[in-house]
């Protein structure tokens, strides 16, 4: 309840004073959709599309595989909430810290390389490591490393979409959301087809 009130109070309201009828809102929605679709196939968006796709698919893969195969099977389902809460807190803190560090000293390409190394290290560790109940601490370390990678990439990719499409913030964020949603849908269809044919 408190969060809803804070959003209502603190969020900048962009409502127009004149009342829009339903035809005006419909016209704006259709116009915005066509603008987004036109921008979708521009070369610059096609170049950065894989970044939005990669971040979301890496998160989806980690969340599903890690919670299902590692946490639940080795120490029980009761720890999923605790470990994923820690994941979320670490993503938030690492986003704040990395933005501060980039403003002060480090370059964005180095941060992307660090994020990729962390992400691939976690996936390699998940392939090699056999979870046991005596090594429970690893179940806390892997999500921390993965969340740091996510915390590094998310603000930069959002800022990159914003800078590639200057003056078109709504279109830029729609395209980023499209890339992330496309990765979720493709992974969902893959899982459904995989379970159906196996």
mmCIF file of C-alpha atoms in Angstrom:
data_model
loop_
_atom_site.group_PDB
_atom_site.id
_atom_site.type_symbol
_atom_site.label_atom_id
_atom_site.label_comp_id
_atom_site.label_asym_id
_atom_site.label_seq_id
_atom_site.Cartn_x
_atom_site.Cartn_y
_atom_site.Cartn_z
ATOM 1 C CA UNK A 1 0.000 0.000 0.000
ATOM 2 C CA UNK A 2 2.810 2.382 0.904
ATOM 3 C CA UNK A 3 4.601 1.673 -2.383
ATOM 4 C CA UNK A 4 1.466 2.448 -4.398
ATOM 5 C CA UNK A 5 1.042 5.766 -2.579
ATOM 6 C CA UNK A 6 4.711 6.663 -3.113
ATOM 7 C CA UNK A 7 4.415 5.953 -6.841
ATOM 8 C CA UNK A 8 1.283 8.086 -7.112
ATOM 9 C CA UNK A 9 2.874 10.971 -5.195
ATOM 10 C CA UNK A 10 6.421 10.898 -6.597
ATOM 11 C CA UNK A 11 5.891 9.792 -10.195
ATOM 12 C CA UNK A 12 5.811 12.701 -12.605
ATOM 13 C CA UNK A 13 2.368 12.929 -14.086
ATOM 14 C CA UNK A 14 2.286 13.411 -17.861
ATOM 15 C CA UNK A 15 -1.434 13.720 -18.261
ATOM 16 C CA UNK A 16 -2.742 16.400 -20.531
ATOM 17 C CA UNK A 17 -5.209 18.841 -19.067
ATOM 18 C CA UNK A 18 -7.692 18.442 -21.883
ATOM 19 C CA UNK A 19 -9.698 15.266 -21.884
ATOM 20 C CA UNK A 20 -8.979 12.784 -24.638
ATOM 21 C CA UNK A 21 -11.847 10.868 -26.055
ATOM 22 C CA UNK A 22 -11.440 7.176 -26.796
ATOM 23 C CA UNK A 23 -10.808 7.853 -30.508
ATOM 24 C CA UNK A 24 -7.920 10.195 -29.656
ATOM 25 C CA UNK A 25 -6.321 7.632 -27.363
ATOM 26 C CA UNK A 26 -6.843 4.900 -29.963
ATOM 27 C CA UNK A 27 -5.284 7.101 -32.668
ATOM 28 C CA UNK A 28 -2.251 7.849 -30.456
ATOM 29 C CA UNK A 29 -1.786 4.159 -29.656
ATOM 30 C CA UNK A 30 -1.916 3.111 -33.303
ATOM 31 C CA UNK A 31 0.445 5.925 -34.320
ATOM 32 C CA UNK A 32 2.907 4.986 -31.572
ATOM 33 C CA UNK A 33 2.754 1.308 -32.568
ATOM 34 C CA UNK A 34 3.535 2.123 -36.207
ATOM 35 C CA UNK A 35 6.409 4.399 -35.181
ATOM 36 C CA UNK A 36 7.857 1.609 -33.050
ATOM 37 C CA UNK A 37 7.460 -0.941 -35.860
ATOM 38 C CA UNK A 38 9.217 1.379 -38.325
ATOM 39 C CA UNK A 39 12.101 1.831 -35.915
ATOM 40 C CA UNK A 40 12.251 -1.911 -35.225
ATOM 41 C CA UNK A 41 13.955 -2.700 -38.532
ATOM 42 C CA UNK A 42 16.406 0.206 -38.580
ATOM 43 C CA UNK A 43 20.027 -1.004 -38.788
ATOM 44 C CA UNK A 44 21.043 0.584 -35.488
ATOM 45 C CA UNK A 45 18.311 -1.256 -33.618
ATOM 46 C CA UNK A 46 19.173 -4.528 -35.314
ATOM 47 C CA UNK A 47 22.750 -4.085 -34.088
ATOM 48 C CA UNK A 48 21.801 -3.556 -30.430
ATOM 49 C CA UNK A 49 18.807 -5.946 -30.397
ATOM 50 C CA UNK A 50 20.951 -8.945 -29.325
ATOM 51 C CA UNK A 51 22.041 -7.128 -26.154
ATOM 52 C CA UNK A 52 18.486 -6.796 -24.854
ATOM 53 C CA UNK A 53 17.763 -10.329 -25.976
ATOM 54 C CA UNK A 54 20.901 -11.728 -24.328
ATOM 55 C CA UNK A 55 20.384 -10.117 -20.919
ATOM 56 C CA UNK A 56 16.820 -11.316 -20.565
ATOM 57 C CA UNK A 57 17.483 -14.821 -21.882
ATOM 58 C CA UNK A 58 20.485 -15.191 -19.551
ATOM 59 C CA UNK A 59 18.304 -14.178 -16.597
ATOM 60 C CA UNK A 60 15.510 -16.523 -17.636
ATOM 61 C CA UNK A 61 17.887 -19.428 -18.108
ATOM 62 C CA UNK A 62 19.594 -18.795 -14.783
ATOM 63 C CA UNK A 63 16.345 -18.366 -12.854
ATOM 64 C CA UNK A 64 14.733 -21.489 -14.237
ATOM 65 C CA UNK A 65 17.720 -23.801 -14.305
ATOM 66 C CA UNK A 66 19.244 -22.681 -11.055
ATOM 67 C CA UNK A 67 16.072 -22.711 -8.969
ATOM 68 C CA UNK A 68 14.820 -25.960 -10.456
ATOM 69 C CA UNK A 69 17.974 -28.043 -10.773
ATOM 70 C CA UNK A 70 20.242 -26.689 -8.073
ATOM 71 C CA UNK A 71 18.326 -25.183 -5.155
ATOM 72 C CA UNK A 72 15.248 -27.404 -5.160
ATOM 73 C CA UNK A 73 17.095 -30.655 -5.807
ATOM 74 C CA UNK A 74 19.998 -30.149 -3.405
ATOM 75 C CA UNK A 75 18.647 -28.294 -0.353
ATOM 76 C CA UNK A 76 14.893 -28.002 -0.910
ATOM 77 C CA UNK A 77 12.283 -25.646 -2.270
ATOM 78 C CA UNK A 78 12.080 -23.704 1.004
ATOM 79 C CA UNK A 79 15.360 -21.914 0.161
ATOM 80 C CA UNK A 80 14.294 -20.645 -3.278
ATOM 81 C CA UNK A 81 12.700 -17.475 -1.897
ATOM 82 C CA UNK A 82 15.669 -16.625 0.317
ATOM 83 C CA UNK A 83 18.261 -17.108 -2.421
ATOM 84 C CA UNK A 84 16.240 -15.255 -5.066
ATOM 85 C CA UNK A 85 15.596 -12.372 -2.644
ATOM 86 C CA UNK A 86 19.338 -12.136 -2.152
ATOM 87 C CA UNK A 87 19.670 -12.166 -5.959
ATOM 88 C CA UNK A 88 17.306 -9.196 -6.285
ATOM 89 C CA UNK A 89 19.012 -7.186 -3.539
ATOM 90 C CA UNK A 90 22.429 -7.821 -5.103
ATOM 91 C CA UNK A 91 21.180 -6.734 -8.556
ATOM 92 C CA UNK A 92 19.919 -3.472 -7.092
ATOM 93 C CA UNK A 93 23.076 -2.739 -5.102
ATOM 94 C CA UNK A 94 25.414 -3.662 -7.948
ATOM 95 C CA UNK A 95 23.474 -1.391 -10.352
ATOM 96 C CA UNK A 96 23.903 1.540 -7.997
ATOM 97 C CA UNK A 97 27.594 0.817 -7.373
ATOM 98 C CA UNK A 98 28.490 0.246 -11.034
ATOM 99 C CA UNK A 99 26.809 3.460 -12.209
ATOM 100 C CA UNK A 100 28.754 5.360 -9.539
ATOM 101 C CA UNK A 101 32.035 3.674 -10.570
ATOM 102 C CA UNK A 102 31.511 4.419 -14.267
ATOM 103 C CA UNK A 103 30.866 8.082 -13.507
ATOM 104 C CA UNK A 104 34.084 8.220 -11.490
ATOM 105 C CA UNK A 105 36.659 6.057 -13.208
ATOM 106 C CA UNK A 106 35.921 2.945 -15.260
ATOM 107 C CA UNK A 107 34.839 2.640 -18.893
ATOM 108 C CA UNK A 108 31.673 0.991 -20.139
ATOM 109 C CA UNK A 109 33.414 -1.565 -22.372
ATOM 110 C CA UNK A 110 35.406 -2.845 -19.395
ATOM 111 C CA UNK A 111 32.189 -3.177 -17.405
ATOM 112 C CA UNK A 112 30.548 -5.133 -20.244
ATOM 113 C CA UNK A 113 33.566 -7.445 -20.421
ATOM 114 C CA UNK A 114 33.402 -7.968 -16.649
ATOM 115 C CA UNK A 115 29.663 -8.715 -16.869
ATOM 116 C CA UNK A 116 30.187 -11.213 -19.697
ATOM 117 C CA UNK A 117 33.016 -12.946 -17.808
ATOM 118 C CA UNK A 118 30.885 -13.206 -14.676
ATOM 119 C CA UNK A 119 27.903 -14.510 -16.612
ATOM 120 C CA UNK A 120 29.859 -17.129 -18.531
ATOM 121 C CA UNK A 121 31.755 -18.152 -15.391
ATOM 122 C CA UNK A 122 28.459 -18.816 -13.630
ATOM 123 C CA UNK A 123 27.162 -20.887 -16.555
ATOM 124 C CA UNK A 124 30.395 -22.901 -16.741
ATOM 125 C CA UNK A 125 30.263 -23.480 -12.975
ATOM 126 C CA UNK A 126 26.671 -24.689 -13.340
ATOM 127 C CA UNK A 127 27.802 -27.164 -16.000
ATOM 128 C CA UNK A 128 30.762 -28.510 -14.018
ATOM 129 C CA UNK A 129 29.652 -28.373 -10.379
ATOM 130 C CA UNK A 130 27.588 -31.196 -8.896
ATOM 131 C CA UNK A 131 25.444 -29.759 -6.077
ATOM 132 C CA UNK A 132 25.681 -31.422 -2.688
ATOM 133 C CA UNK A 133 24.099 -30.490 0.630
ATOM 134 C CA UNK A 134 27.569 -29.980 2.164
ATOM 135 C CA UNK A 135 28.351 -27.188 -0.325
ATOM 136 C CA UNK A 136 25.300 -25.036 0.335
ATOM 137 C CA UNK A 137 27.371 -21.836 0.306
ATOM 138 C CA UNK A 138 27.922 -22.234 -3.462
ATOM 139 C CA UNK A 139 24.156 -21.887 -3.913
ATOM 140 C CA UNK A 140 24.490 -18.376 -2.484
ATOM 141 C CA UNK A 141 27.680 -17.433 -4.354
ATOM 142 C CA UNK A 142 26.454 -18.292 -7.877
ATOM 143 C CA UNK A 143 23.330 -16.072 -7.713
ATOM 144 C CA UNK A 144 25.446 -13.226 -6.312
ATOM 145 C CA UNK A 145 27.829 -13.426 -9.265
ATOM 146 C CA UNK A 146 24.983 -13.698 -11.761
ATOM 147 C CA UNK A 147 23.153 -10.773 -10.184
ATOM 148 C CA UNK A 148 26.272 -8.600 -10.340
ATOM 149 C CA UNK A 149 26.443 -9.355 -14.064
ATOM 150 C CA UNK A 150 22.783 -8.401 -14.454
ATOM 151 C CA UNK A 151 23.263 -5.288 -12.344
ATOM 152 C CA UNK A 152 26.106 -4.185 -14.604
ATOM 153 C CA UNK A 153 24.390 -4.776 -17.939
ATOM 154 C CA UNK A 154 20.823 -3.583 -17.288
ATOM 155 C CA UNK A 155 21.540 0.137 -16.695
ATOM 156 C CA UNK A 156 24.006 0.297 -19.586
ATOM 157 C CA UNK A 157 21.710 -1.367 -22.085
ATOM 158 C CA UNK A 158 18.839 0.884 -21.025
ATOM 159 C CA UNK A 159 21.077 3.946 -21.416
ATOM 160 C CA UNK A 160 22.346 2.648 -24.765
ATOM 161 C CA UNK A 161 18.818 2.329 -26.146
ATOM 162 C CA UNK A 162 18.093 5.837 -24.902
ATOM 163 C CA UNK A 163 21.203 7.300 -26.574
ATOM 164 C CA UNK A 164 20.738 5.427 -29.869
ATOM 165 C CA UNK A 165 17.249 6.913 -30.273
ATOM 166 C CA UNK A 166 17.590 10.499 -28.986
ATOM 167 C CA UNK A 167 14.309 12.312 -28.551
ATOM 168 C CA UNK A 168 12.373 9.036 -28.846
ATOM 169 C CA UNK A 169 12.475 7.703 -25.285
ATOM 170 C CA UNK A 170 9.122 5.951 -25.537
ATOM 171 C CA UNK A 171 10.114 4.208 -28.759
ATOM 172 C CA UNK A 172 13.523 3.246 -27.358
ATOM 173 C CA UNK A 173 12.084 1.636 -24.251
ATOM 174 C CA UNK A 174 9.368 -0.070 -26.290
ATOM 175 C CA UNK A 175 12.062 -1.621 -28.479
ATOM 176 C CA UNK A 176 14.065 -2.737 -25.435
ATOM 177 C CA UNK A 177 10.947 -4.275 -23.929
ATOM 178 C CA UNK A 178 10.233 -5.948 -27.276
ATOM 179 C CA UNK A 179 13.729 -7.497 -27.339
ATOM 180 C CA UNK A 180 13.358 -8.773 -23.778
ATOM 181 C CA UNK A 181 9.841 -10.086 -24.356
ATOM 182 C CA UNK A 182 10.940 -11.810 -27.562
ATOM 183 C CA UNK A 183 13.642 -13.667 -25.649
ATOM 184 C CA UNK A 184 11.117 -14.753 -23.002
ATOM 185 C CA UNK A 185 8.686 -16.014 -25.640
ATOM 186 C CA UNK A 186 11.357 -17.889 -27.591
ATOM 187 C CA UNK A 187 12.618 -19.576 -24.417
ATOM 188 C CA UNK A 188 9.059 -20.409 -23.374
ATOM 189 C CA UNK A 189 8.310 -22.036 -26.732
ATOM 190 C CA UNK A 190 11.613 -23.916 -26.543
ATOM 191 C CA UNK A 191 10.737 -25.317 -23.111
ATOM 192 C CA UNK A 192 7.212 -26.270 -24.233
ATOM 193 C CA UNK A 193 8.467 -27.996 -27.385
ATOM 194 C CA UNK A 194 11.306 -29.680 -25.497
ATOM 195 C CA UNK A 195 8.905 -31.161 -22.929
ATOM 196 C CA UNK A 196 6.360 -32.087 -25.587
ATOM 197 C CA UNK A 197 8.768 -34.063 -27.780
ATOM 198 C CA UNK A 198 10.818 -35.689 -24.999
#
